[in-house]
XYZ file of C-alpha atoms in Angstrom:
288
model
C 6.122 -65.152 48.178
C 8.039 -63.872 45.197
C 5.870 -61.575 42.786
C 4.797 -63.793 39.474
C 7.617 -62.880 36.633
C 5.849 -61.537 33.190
C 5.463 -64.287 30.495
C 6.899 -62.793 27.727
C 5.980 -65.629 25.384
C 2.548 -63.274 26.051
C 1.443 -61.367 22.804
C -1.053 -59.711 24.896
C -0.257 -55.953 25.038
C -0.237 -53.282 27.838
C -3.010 -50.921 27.513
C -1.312 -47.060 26.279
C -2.938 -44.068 28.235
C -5.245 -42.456 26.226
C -3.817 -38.955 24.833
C -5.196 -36.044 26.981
C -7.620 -33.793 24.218
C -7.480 -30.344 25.342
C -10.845 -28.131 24.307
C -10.396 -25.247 22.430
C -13.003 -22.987 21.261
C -13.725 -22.059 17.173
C -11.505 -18.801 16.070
C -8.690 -17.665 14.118
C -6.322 -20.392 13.492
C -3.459 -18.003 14.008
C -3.795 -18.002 17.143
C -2.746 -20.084 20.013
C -4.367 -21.899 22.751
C -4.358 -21.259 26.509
C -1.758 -23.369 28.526
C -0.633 -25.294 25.470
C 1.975 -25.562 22.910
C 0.092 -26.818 20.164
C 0.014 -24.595 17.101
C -2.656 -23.199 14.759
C -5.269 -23.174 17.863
C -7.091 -20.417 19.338
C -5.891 -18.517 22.667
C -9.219 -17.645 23.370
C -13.086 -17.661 22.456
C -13.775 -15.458 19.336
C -14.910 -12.441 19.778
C -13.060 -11.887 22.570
C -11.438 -8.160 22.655
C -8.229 -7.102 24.332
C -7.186 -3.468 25.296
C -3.290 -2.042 26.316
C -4.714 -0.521 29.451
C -5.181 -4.230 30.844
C -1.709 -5.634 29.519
C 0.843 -2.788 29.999
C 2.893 -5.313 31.469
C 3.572 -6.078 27.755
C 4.266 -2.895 26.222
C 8.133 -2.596 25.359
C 8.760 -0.581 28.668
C 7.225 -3.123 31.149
C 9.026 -5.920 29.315
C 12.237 -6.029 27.166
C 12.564 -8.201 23.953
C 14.298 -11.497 23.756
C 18.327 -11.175 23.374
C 20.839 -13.719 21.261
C 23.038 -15.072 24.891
C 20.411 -13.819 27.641
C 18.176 -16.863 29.284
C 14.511 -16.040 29.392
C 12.203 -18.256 29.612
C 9.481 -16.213 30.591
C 9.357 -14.390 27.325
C 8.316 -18.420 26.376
C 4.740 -17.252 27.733
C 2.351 -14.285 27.873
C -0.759 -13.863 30.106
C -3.418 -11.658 28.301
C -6.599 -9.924 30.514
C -9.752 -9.178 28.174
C -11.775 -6.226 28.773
C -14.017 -8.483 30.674
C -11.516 -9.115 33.281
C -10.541 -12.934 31.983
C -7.078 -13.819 31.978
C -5.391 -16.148 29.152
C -2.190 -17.756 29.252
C -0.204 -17.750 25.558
C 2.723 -20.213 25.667
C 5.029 -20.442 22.586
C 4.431 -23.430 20.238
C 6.483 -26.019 19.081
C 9.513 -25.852 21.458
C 9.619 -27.213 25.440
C 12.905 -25.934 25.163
C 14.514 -22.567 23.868
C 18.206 -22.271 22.997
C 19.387 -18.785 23.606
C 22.170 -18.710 21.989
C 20.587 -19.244 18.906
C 19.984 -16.215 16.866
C 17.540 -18.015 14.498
C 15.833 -19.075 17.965
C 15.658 -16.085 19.451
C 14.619 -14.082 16.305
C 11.426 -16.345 15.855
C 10.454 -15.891 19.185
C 10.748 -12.352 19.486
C 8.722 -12.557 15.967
C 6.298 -14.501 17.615
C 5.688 -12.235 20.152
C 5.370 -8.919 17.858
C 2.970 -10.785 15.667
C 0.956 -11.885 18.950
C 0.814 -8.380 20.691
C 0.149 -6.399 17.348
C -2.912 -8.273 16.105
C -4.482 -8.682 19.928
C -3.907 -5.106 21.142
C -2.797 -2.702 18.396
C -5.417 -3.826 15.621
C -8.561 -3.491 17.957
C -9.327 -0.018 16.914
C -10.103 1.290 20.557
C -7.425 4.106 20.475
C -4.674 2.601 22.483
C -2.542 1.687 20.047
C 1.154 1.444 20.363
C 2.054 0.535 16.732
C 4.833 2.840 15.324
C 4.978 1.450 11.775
C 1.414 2.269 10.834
C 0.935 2.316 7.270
C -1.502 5.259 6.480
C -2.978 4.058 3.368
C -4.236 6.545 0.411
C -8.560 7.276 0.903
C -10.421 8.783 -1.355
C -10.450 12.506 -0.531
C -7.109 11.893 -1.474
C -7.767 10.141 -4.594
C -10.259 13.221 -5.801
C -7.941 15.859 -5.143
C -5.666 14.473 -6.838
C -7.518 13.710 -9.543
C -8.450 17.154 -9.684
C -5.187 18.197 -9.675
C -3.629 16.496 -12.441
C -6.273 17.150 -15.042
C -6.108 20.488 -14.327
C -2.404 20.605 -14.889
C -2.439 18.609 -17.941
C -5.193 21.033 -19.205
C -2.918 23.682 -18.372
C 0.117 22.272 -19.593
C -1.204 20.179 -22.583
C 1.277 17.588 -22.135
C 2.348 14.392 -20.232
C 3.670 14.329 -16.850
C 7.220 14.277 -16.244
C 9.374 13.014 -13.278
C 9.884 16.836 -12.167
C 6.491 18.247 -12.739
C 5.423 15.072 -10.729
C 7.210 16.917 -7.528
C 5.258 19.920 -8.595
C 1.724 18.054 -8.135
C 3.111 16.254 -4.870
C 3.807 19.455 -3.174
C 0.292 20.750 -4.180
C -0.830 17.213 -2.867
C 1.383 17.744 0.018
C -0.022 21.108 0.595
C -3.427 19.956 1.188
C -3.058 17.067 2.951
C 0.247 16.824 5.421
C -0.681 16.685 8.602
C -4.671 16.457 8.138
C -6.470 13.447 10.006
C -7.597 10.589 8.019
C -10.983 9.046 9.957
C -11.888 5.734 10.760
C -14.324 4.571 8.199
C -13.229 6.839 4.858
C -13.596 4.573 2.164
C -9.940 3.491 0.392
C -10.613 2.561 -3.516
C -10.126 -0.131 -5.665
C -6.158 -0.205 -6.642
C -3.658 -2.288 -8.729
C -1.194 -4.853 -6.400
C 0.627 -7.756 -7.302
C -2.187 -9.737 -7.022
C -4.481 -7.558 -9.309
C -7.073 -4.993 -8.905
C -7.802 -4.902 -5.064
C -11.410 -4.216 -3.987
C -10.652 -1.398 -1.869
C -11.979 -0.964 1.813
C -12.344 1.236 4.886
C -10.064 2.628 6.999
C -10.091 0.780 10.617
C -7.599 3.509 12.562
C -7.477 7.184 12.575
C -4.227 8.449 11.675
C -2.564 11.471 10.826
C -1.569 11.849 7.239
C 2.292 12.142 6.260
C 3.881 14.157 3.739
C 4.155 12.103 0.585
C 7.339 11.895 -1.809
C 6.918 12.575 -5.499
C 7.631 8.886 -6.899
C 4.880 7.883 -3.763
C 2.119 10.265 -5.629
C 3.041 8.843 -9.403
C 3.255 5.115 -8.351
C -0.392 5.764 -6.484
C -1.765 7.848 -9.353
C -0.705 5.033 -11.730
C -2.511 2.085 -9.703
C -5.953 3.806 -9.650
C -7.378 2.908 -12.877
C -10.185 5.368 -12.908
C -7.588 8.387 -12.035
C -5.207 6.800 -14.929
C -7.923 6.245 -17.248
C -8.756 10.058 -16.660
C -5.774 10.976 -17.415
C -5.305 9.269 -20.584
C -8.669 10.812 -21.978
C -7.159 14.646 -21.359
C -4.126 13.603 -23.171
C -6.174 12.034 -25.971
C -8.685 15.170 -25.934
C -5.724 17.365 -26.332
C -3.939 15.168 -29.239
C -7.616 15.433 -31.374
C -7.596 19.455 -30.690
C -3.994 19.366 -31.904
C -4.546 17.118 -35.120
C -8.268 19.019 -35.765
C -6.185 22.313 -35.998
C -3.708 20.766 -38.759
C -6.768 20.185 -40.742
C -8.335 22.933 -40.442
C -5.596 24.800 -41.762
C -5.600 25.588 -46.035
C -2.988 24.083 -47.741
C -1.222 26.634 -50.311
C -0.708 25.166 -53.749
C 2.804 26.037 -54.886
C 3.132 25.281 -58.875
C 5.935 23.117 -59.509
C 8.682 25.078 -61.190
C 9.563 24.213 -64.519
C 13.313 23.957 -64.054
C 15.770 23.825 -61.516
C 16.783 27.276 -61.617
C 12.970 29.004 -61.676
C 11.442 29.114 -57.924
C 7.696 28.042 -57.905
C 7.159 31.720 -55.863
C 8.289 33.206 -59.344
C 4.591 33.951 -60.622
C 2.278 36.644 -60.927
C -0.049 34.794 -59.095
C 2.048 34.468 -55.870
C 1.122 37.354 -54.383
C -1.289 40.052 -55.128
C 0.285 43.868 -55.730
C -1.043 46.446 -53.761
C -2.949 49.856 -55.863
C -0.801 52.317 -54.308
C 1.985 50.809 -53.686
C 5.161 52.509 -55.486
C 6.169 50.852 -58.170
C 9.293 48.079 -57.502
C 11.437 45.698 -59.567
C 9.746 42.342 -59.457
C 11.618 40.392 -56.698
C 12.148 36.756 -57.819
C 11.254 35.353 -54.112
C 8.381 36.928 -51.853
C 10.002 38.430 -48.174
C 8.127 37.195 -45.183
């Protein structure tokens, strides 16, 4: 018996498979999810914490970055262990597919993975981290010394800061600092970015301090308004001192001569001769 043929006068239509929802737990939208290409999901529950000594395997010695003509696929995923012994496999959104020999392909990948392994294992603050590029940020200790500094030197000085007497003040900076170990939890204050006055912070890592170039210490000095504002009111203070002692000082009354040819110094009254003095011809202008 031959198998009934499909009307397909029929307007009746097949039934689609439903689309398979994956769970995901709440977190960072940054993030991605376990066993799944979709993007902006979380890899994991939040709160979970990460640690190098669990995932050597993806330190830059275990395993090598993407390369522009080299076919690696596995660099498509990542598995993760959290310090509870959990495993998580990342895979990397939006492509099934990765064309090597693409150096815009390759490029986002590798960013991909940076991004991925910096935030999960160098940002956790438990010591291990194997971030090169850390930017030690400028804490208040600093901020008071050198606040210290420069309205001492402006005291001193009683003028405005030039370029070259700013590399005097960074070596003095320099000095003090280079070197010395800024802790976790030192407070970093309020500062002027592009996007305004920031609200400052804490520090999250320990690092060690660098040595800081001149135009590094002005351009800091001059985005801390309470350190610029400082300095503004010693350079004020020091222009009232300067314009109290110009009128504080007596102003000599010259008599206007009566011609061209007679000096106003020509008078008696210009000077006052001395008792004992020998007498001298009148000079017609006073020596000073």
């Amino acid at each position: 018996m031959a198998p009934p043929t499909k009307d397909s006068s029929s307007t009746a239509k097949e039934a689609l498979p439903e689309k398979k929802k994956i769970p995901f737990s709440k977190g960072s939208t940054a993030n991605r999810i376990s066993n799944s290409s979709i993007k902006h999901a979380p890899c994991c529950p939040r709160g979970t914490k990460f640690s190098w000594s669990a995932n050597m395997h993806l330190s830059l010695a275990n395993t090598p970055r993407p390369q522009v003509g080299v076919e690696s696929p596995e660099l498509m995923h990542m598995n993760l262990t959290d310090t509870k012994g959990n495993t998580y496999r990342i895979v990397y959104p939006g492509r099934g597919k990765m064309d090597f020999s693409s150096r815009q392909w390759v490029s986002a990948l590798d960013k991909w993975r940076r991004q991925f392994i910096n935030r999960r294992l160098n940002k956790n603050n438990d010591g291990e981290s194997q971030a090169n590029d850390f930017r030690p940020h400028w804490t208040e200790p600093e901020q008071e010394y050198l606040l210290h500094v420069i309205k001492e030197w402006i005291k001193k000085n009683e003028c405005s800061i030039s370029m070259r007497h700013w590399e005097e003040i960074a070596g003095i900076y320099n000095a003090r600092f280079e070197g010395t170990e800024a802790q976790a939890g030192w407070r970093c204050p309020p500062a002027f970015n592009g996007k305004g006055l920031s609200a400052g912070g804490k520090l999250k890592l320990a690092h060690t301090l660098p040595a800081r170039k001149a135009t590094a210490v002005r351009s800091q000095v001059y985005r801390w308004p309470r350190v610029r504002e400082a300095m503004d009111a010693e350079l004020r203070k020091i222009e009232q001192e300067d314009n109290g002692d110009d009128d504080d000082r007596e102003d000599v009354d010259l008599e206007a001569p009566d011609s061209d040819d007679e000096d106003a110094l020509d008078s008696e009254d210009a000077y006052e001769p001395v008792d004992d003095a020998p007498h001298q011809p009148q000079s017609s202008r006073l020596e000073a």
